[in-house]
XYZ file of N, CA and C in Angstrom:
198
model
N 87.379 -12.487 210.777
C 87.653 -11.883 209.493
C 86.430 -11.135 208.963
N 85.230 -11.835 209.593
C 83.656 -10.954 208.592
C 83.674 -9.891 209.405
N 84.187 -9.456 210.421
C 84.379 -8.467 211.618
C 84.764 -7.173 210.459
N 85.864 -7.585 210.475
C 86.829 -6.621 210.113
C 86.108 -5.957 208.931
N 85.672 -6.703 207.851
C 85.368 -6.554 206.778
C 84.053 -5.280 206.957
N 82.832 -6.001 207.786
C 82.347 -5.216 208.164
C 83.034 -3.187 208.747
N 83.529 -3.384 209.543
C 84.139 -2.625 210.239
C 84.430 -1.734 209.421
N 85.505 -2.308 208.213
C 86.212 -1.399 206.842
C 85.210 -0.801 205.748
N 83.986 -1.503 205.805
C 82.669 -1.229 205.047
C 82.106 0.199 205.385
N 81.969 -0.146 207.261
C 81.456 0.924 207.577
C 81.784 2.112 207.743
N 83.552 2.201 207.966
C 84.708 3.274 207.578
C 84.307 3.813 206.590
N 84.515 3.056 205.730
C 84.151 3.661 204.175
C 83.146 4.615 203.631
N 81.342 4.254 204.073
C 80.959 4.225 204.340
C 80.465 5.824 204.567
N 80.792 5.693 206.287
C 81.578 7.364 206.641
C 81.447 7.908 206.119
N 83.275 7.761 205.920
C 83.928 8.801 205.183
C 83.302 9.195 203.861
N 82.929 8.275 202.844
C 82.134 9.233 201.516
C 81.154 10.088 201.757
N 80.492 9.506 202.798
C 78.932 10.600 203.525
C 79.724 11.570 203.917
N 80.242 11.482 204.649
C 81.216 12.881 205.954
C 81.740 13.448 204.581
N 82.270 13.265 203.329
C 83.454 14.644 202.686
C 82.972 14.628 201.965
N 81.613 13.979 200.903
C 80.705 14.449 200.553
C 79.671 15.403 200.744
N 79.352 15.594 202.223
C 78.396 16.621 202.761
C 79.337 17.551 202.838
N 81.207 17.277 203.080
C 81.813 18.174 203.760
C 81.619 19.215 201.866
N 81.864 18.195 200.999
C 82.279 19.199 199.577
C 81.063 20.175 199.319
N 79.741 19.146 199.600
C 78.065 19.500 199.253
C 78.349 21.164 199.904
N 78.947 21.353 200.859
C 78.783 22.659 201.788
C 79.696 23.267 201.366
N 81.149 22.842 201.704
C 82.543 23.972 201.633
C 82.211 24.696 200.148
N 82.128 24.264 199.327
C 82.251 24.366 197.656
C 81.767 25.897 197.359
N 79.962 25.321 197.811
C 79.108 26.549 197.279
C 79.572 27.841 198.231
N 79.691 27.293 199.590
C 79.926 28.323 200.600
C 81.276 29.089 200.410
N 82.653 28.910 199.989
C 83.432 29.177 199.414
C 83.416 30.175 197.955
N 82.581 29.345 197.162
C 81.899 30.467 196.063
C 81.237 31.549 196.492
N 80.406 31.786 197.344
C 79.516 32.625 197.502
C 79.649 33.689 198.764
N 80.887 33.068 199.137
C 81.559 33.658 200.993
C 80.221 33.938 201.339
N 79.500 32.115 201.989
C 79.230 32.179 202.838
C 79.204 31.281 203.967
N 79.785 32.477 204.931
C 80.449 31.731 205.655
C 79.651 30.695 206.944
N 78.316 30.977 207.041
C 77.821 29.920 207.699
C 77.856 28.024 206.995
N 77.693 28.605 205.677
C 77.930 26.992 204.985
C 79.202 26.475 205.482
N 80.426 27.334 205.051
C 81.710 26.943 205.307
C 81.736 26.487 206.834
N 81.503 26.739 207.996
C 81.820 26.592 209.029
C 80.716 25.070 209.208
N 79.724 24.979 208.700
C 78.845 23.984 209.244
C 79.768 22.970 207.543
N 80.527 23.077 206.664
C 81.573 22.045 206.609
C 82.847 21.769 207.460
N 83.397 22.474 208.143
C 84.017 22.370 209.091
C 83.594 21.579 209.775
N 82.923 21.992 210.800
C 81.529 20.555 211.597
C 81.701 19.395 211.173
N 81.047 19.322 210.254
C 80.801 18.269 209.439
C 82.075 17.126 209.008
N 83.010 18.024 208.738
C 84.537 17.528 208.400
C 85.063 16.944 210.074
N 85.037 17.692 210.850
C 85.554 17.417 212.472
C 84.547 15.919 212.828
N 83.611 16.323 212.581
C 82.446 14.972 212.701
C 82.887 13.678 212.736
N 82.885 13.609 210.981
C 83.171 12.254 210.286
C 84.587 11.672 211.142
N 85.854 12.777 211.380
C 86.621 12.062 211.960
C 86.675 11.312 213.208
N 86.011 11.975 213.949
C 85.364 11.829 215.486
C 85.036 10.554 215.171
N 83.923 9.939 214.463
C 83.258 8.940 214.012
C 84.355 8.118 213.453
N 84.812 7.956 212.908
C 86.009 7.223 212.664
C 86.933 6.831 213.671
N 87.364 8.064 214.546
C 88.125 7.911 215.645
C 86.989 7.092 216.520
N 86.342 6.874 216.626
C 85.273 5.931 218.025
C 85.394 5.068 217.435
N 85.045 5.011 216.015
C 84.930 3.758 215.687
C 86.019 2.903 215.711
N 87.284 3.782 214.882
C 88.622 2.330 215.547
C 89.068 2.065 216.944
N 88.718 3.219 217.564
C 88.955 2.433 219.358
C 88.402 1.462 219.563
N 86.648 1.238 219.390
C 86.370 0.051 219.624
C 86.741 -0.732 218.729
N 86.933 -0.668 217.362
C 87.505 -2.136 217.127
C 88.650 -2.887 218.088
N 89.437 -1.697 217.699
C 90.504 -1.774 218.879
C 90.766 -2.727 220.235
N 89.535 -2.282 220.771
C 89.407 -2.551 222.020
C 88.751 -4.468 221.647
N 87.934 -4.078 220.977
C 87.618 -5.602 220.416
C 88.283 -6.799 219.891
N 89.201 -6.492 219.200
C 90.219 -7.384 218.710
C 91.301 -7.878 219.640
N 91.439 -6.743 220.919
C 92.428 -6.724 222.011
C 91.699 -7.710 223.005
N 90.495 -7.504 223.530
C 89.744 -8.659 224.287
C 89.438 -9.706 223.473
N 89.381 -9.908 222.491
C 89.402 -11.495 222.100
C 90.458 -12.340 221.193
């Protein structure tokens, strides 16, 4: 159970960093068309999910072996 908890912490975690940097960028870059900001939120947005996605496989995989 402290597994999990952990696990959901660190999701969390993430995700406020990842769509926080994603807003920190899209926002101004959107205001100002420019478009290198916008694309390095893109990145940034593709990122966090990636990171999320690894991260629940291995839980995944963890909860399945034990």
């Amino acid at each position: 159970m402290t597994l999990s908890i952990a696990v959901f912490l660190l999701k969390l975690a993430i995700v406020i960093l990842g769509f926080g940097l994603t807003a920190y960028y899209f926002i101004p870059g959107v205001i100002k068309k420019d478009y290198p900001k916008i694309k390095r939120a893109g990145i940034i947005f593709i990122t966090t999910w990636l990171f999320i996605l690894v991260i629940m496989i291995i839980e995944f995989t963890v909860i399945k072996t034990s």
